[in-house]
XYZ file of C-alpha atoms in Angstrom:
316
model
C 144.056 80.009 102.158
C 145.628 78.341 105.790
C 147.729 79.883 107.889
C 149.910 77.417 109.871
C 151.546 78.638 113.241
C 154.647 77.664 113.941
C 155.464 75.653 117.243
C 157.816 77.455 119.960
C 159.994 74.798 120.155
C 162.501 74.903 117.275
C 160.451 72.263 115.181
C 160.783 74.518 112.305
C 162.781 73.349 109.496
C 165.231 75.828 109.783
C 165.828 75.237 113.230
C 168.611 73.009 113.186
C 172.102 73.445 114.430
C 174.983 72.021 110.901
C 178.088 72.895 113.249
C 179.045 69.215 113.580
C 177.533 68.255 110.555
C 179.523 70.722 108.307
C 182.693 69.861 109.906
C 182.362 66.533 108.993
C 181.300 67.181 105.419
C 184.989 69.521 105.277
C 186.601 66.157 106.131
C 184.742 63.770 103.780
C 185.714 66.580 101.232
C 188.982 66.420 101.542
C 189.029 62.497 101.429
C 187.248 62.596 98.278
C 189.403 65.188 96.745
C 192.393 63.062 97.767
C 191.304 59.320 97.302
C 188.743 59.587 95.180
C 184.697 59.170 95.852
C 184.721 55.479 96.787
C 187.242 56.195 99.675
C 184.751 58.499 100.707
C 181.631 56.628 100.282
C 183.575 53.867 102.407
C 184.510 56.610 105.141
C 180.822 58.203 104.658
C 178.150 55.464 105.234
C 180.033 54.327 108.773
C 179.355 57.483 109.944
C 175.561 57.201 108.136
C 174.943 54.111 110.057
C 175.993 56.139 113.702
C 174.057 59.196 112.585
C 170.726 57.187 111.852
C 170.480 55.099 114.878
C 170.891 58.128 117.063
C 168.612 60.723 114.987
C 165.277 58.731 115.694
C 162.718 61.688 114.365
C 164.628 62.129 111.363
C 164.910 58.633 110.760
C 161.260 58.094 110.943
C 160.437 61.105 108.479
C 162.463 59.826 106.254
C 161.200 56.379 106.433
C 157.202 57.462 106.241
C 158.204 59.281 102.942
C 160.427 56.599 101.462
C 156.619 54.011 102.340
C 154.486 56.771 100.829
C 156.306 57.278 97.637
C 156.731 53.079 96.971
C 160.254 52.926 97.863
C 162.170 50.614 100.404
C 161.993 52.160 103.773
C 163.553 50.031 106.061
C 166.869 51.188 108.560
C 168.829 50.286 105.749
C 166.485 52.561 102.843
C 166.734 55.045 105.417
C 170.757 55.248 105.613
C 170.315 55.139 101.188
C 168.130 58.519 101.676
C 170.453 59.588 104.029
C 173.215 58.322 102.332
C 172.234 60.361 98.523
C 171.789 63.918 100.703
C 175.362 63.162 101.846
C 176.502 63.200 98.154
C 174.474 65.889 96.704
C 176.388 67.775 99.686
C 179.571 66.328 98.483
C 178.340 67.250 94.707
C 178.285 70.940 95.827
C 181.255 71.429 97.802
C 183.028 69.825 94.378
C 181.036 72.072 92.258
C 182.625 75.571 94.147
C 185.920 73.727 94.473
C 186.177 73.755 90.648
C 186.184 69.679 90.854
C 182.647 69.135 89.186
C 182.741 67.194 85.919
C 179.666 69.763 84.020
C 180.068 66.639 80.730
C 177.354 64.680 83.393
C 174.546 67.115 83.180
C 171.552 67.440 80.910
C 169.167 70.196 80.242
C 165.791 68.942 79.506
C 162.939 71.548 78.018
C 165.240 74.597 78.452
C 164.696 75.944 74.984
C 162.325 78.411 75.926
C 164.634 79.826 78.395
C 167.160 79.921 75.934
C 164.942 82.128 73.661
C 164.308 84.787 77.134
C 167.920 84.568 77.694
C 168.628 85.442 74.253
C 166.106 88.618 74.591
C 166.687 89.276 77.979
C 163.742 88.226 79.276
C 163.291 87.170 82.558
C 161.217 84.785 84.541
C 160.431 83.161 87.731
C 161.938 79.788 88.634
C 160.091 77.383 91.271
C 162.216 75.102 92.201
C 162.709 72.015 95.540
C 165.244 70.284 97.619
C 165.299 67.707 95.122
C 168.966 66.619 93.927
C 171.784 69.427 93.404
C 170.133 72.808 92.462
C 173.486 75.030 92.492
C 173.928 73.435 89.536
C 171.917 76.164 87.584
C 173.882 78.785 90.029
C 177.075 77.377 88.925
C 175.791 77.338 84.940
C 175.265 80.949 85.313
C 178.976 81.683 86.208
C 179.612 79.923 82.371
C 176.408 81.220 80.651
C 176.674 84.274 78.657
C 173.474 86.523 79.796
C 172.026 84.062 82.241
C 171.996 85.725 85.243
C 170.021 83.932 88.409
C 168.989 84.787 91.510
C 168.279 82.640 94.264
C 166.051 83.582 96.961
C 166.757 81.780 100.322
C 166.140 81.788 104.531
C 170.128 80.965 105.302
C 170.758 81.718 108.466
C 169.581 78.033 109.371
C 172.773 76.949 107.247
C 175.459 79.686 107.546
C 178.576 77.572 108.812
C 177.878 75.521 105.497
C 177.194 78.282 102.886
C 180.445 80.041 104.605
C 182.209 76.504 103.659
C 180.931 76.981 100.105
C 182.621 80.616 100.079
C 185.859 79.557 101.625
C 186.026 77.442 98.036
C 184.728 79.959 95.689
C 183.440 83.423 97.196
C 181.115 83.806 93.915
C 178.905 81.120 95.759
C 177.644 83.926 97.666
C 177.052 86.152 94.646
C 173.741 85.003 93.855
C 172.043 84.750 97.142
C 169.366 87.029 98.405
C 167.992 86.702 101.614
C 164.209 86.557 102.088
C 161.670 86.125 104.669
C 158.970 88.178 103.367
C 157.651 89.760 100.383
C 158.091 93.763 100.697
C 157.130 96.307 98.687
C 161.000 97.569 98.059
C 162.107 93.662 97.578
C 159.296 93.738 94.951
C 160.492 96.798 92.998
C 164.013 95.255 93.567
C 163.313 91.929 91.982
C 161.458 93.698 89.461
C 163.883 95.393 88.531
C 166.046 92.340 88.009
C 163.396 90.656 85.878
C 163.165 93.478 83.630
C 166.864 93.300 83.360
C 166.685 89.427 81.876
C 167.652 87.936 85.164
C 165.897 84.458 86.541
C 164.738 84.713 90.109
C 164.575 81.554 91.889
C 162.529 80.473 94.870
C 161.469 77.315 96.312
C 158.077 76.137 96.045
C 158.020 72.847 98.912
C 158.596 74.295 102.304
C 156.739 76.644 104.718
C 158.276 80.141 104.972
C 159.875 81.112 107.812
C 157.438 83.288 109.018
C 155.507 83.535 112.819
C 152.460 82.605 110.301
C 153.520 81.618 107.067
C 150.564 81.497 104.095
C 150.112 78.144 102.559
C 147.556 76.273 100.644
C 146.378 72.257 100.605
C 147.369 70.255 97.941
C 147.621 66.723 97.335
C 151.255 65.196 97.268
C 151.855 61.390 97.111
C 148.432 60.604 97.600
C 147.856 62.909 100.672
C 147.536 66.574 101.032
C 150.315 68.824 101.914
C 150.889 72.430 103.017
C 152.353 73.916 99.889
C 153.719 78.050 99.819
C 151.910 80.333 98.201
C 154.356 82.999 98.329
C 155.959 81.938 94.914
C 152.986 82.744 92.972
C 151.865 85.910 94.961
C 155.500 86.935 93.576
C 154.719 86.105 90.158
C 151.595 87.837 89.917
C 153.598 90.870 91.197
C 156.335 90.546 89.311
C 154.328 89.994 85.896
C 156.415 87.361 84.184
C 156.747 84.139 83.213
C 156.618 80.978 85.812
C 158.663 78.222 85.435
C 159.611 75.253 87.443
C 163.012 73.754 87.527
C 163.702 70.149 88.959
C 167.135 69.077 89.294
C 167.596 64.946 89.647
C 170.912 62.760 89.422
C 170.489 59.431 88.112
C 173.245 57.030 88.530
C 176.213 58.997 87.863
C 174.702 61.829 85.962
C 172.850 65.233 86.511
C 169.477 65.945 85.136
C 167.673 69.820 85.014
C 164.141 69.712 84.130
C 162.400 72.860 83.081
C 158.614 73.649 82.445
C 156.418 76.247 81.657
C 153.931 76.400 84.781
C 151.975 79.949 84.004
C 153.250 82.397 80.888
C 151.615 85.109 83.175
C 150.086 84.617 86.612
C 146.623 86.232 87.619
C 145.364 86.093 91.221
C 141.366 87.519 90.599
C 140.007 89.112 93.817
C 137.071 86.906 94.156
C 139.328 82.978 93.236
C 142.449 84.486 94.855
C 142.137 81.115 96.825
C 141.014 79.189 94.379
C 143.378 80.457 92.004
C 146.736 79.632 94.653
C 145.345 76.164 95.129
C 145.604 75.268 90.894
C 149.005 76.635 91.178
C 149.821 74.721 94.113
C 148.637 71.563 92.783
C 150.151 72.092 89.031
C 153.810 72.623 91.132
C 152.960 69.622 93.117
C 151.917 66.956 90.374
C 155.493 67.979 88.493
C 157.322 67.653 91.590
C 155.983 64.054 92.402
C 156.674 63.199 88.810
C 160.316 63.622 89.594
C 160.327 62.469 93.051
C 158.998 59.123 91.844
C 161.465 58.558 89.266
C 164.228 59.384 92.127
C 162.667 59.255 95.557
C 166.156 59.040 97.078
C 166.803 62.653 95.931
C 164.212 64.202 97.905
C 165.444 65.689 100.855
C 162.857 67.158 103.310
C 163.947 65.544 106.541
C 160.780 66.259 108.541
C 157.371 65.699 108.353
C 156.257 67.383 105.625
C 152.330 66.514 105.737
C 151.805 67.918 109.162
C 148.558 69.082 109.721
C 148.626 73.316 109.707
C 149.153 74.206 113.257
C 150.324 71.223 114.789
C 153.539 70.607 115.874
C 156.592 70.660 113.621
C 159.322 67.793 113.910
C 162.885 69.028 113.372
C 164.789 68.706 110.313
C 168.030 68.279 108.954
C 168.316 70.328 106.411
């Protein structure tokens, strides 16, 4: 296992100010809600164009990832990537404001979770900042028995999760804040899972942590630092390991679950060895998806760094 260090100089991904960037996404909101979502895509990618040209490290992340996974990568690929993080934003404010149409999404090998649901049975849920994941938070506001909990680091993104509150306050609900693994947080999640609840955390970004535990494995033909926190969890916790993808193609809304581990086992002597599988199993499923829709990746930063060099900034 590596440790990577972070750099001093607010390179993290959750270093990032969303003041400005929230306030717009308030005003596009309202244009949509009034006009309609062309009116807003025509207010939306002027603003794209500005924020491109001027945010040169973002724009070359995103622009080595959209080369690397085969997709066009150019200024104008760039404002597209840019331009499909913008909607999923709009897709969630929407969602909380009661505006979502639910008719446009899919559920794709959830019948096992149906079954734990059913028993109350709970389970682990690795998920990634690919497409609109408050979807399932949303679902579990309509589902009888589901009940889903949703690790996060927020305080990078409070002005915009207080936006989501300001339109429904049971966005907040579900939220549990997280930075590292204690023993009461594990006898608290515990607790949930024996209860039937889902916990979900996200398996592509470094914790924020002064020296956050990750393992190598190969993503889009190069090796990445992936978490290992998610299955240290598991093997805690006891349960079932799942991963859960959510991707929008065209106009509609794909969730894509899959069994990754029924039970997770971390032997003393392959602890390592054992993280790096897991790491690598998560990976391959999440490059399936990102290949079929590369634009709905959105890791603004560069995300194969080498452990312990410097961080660039994100956006998200």
């Amino acid at each position: 296992m590596e440790k990577v260090s972070n750099a001093q100089d607010a390179r993290h991904w959750a270093a990032i100010n969303e003041a400005s960037f929230v306030g717009g996404m308030r005003l596009l909101f309202w244009v949509c809600r009034i006009f309609g979502r062309w009116p807003f895509r025509l207010v939306l990618y002027p603003v794209l164009l500005w924020y491109v040209a001027t945010q040169g490290r973002a724009r070359r992340a995103s622009s080595a990832y959209l080369a690397r996974v085969g997709a066009p990568h150019g200024f104008l690929g760039v404002v597209r990537h840019f331009g499909a993080f913008a909607e999923s934003i709009l897709d969630k404010m929407l969602l909380w404001g009661g505006l979502f149409d639910f008719s446009t999404v899919s559920l794709h090998g959830g019948e096992p979770l149906a079954e734990m649901i059913a028993g109350r049975r709970g389970a682990l849920l690795v998920c990634a900042h690919l497409g609109n994941l408050d979807l399932c938070r949303a679902l579990s506001l309509s589902t009888p028995n589901l009940k889903v909990t949703v690790l996060v680091h927020t305080r990078h993104a409070q002005a915009f999760n207080k936006m989501l509150a300001s339109l429904d306050p049971r966005s907040e609900l579900n939220l549990m804040q997280v930075t590292d693994m204690t023993p009461a947080m594990a006898m608290q999640l515990s607790e949930r899972i024996g209860q039937g609840e889902f916990i979900v955390i996200a398996g592509d970004r470094v914790p924020v942590s002064p020296s956050p535990r990750v393992v190598m494995a190969p993503f889009l033909g190069r090796d990445a630092a992936f978490p290992v926190g998610p299955y240290v969890m598991a093997s805690v916790l006891g349960c079932p390991v799942y991963t859960m993808f959510a991707v929008r193609q065209g106009a509609r809304h794909e969730l894509h679950f899959a069994c990754l581990r029924d039970r997770v086992l971390l032997p003393r002597a392959d602890r390592d060895a054992a993280l790096r599988e897991l790491a690598a199993d998560f990976a391959a499923q999440l490059e399936h998806h990102v290949r079929r829709a590369p634009l709905e990746w959105f890791n603004f930063y560069d995300f194969w760094h080498t452990p312990g060099s410097e961080r660039p900034d994100a956006v998200q």
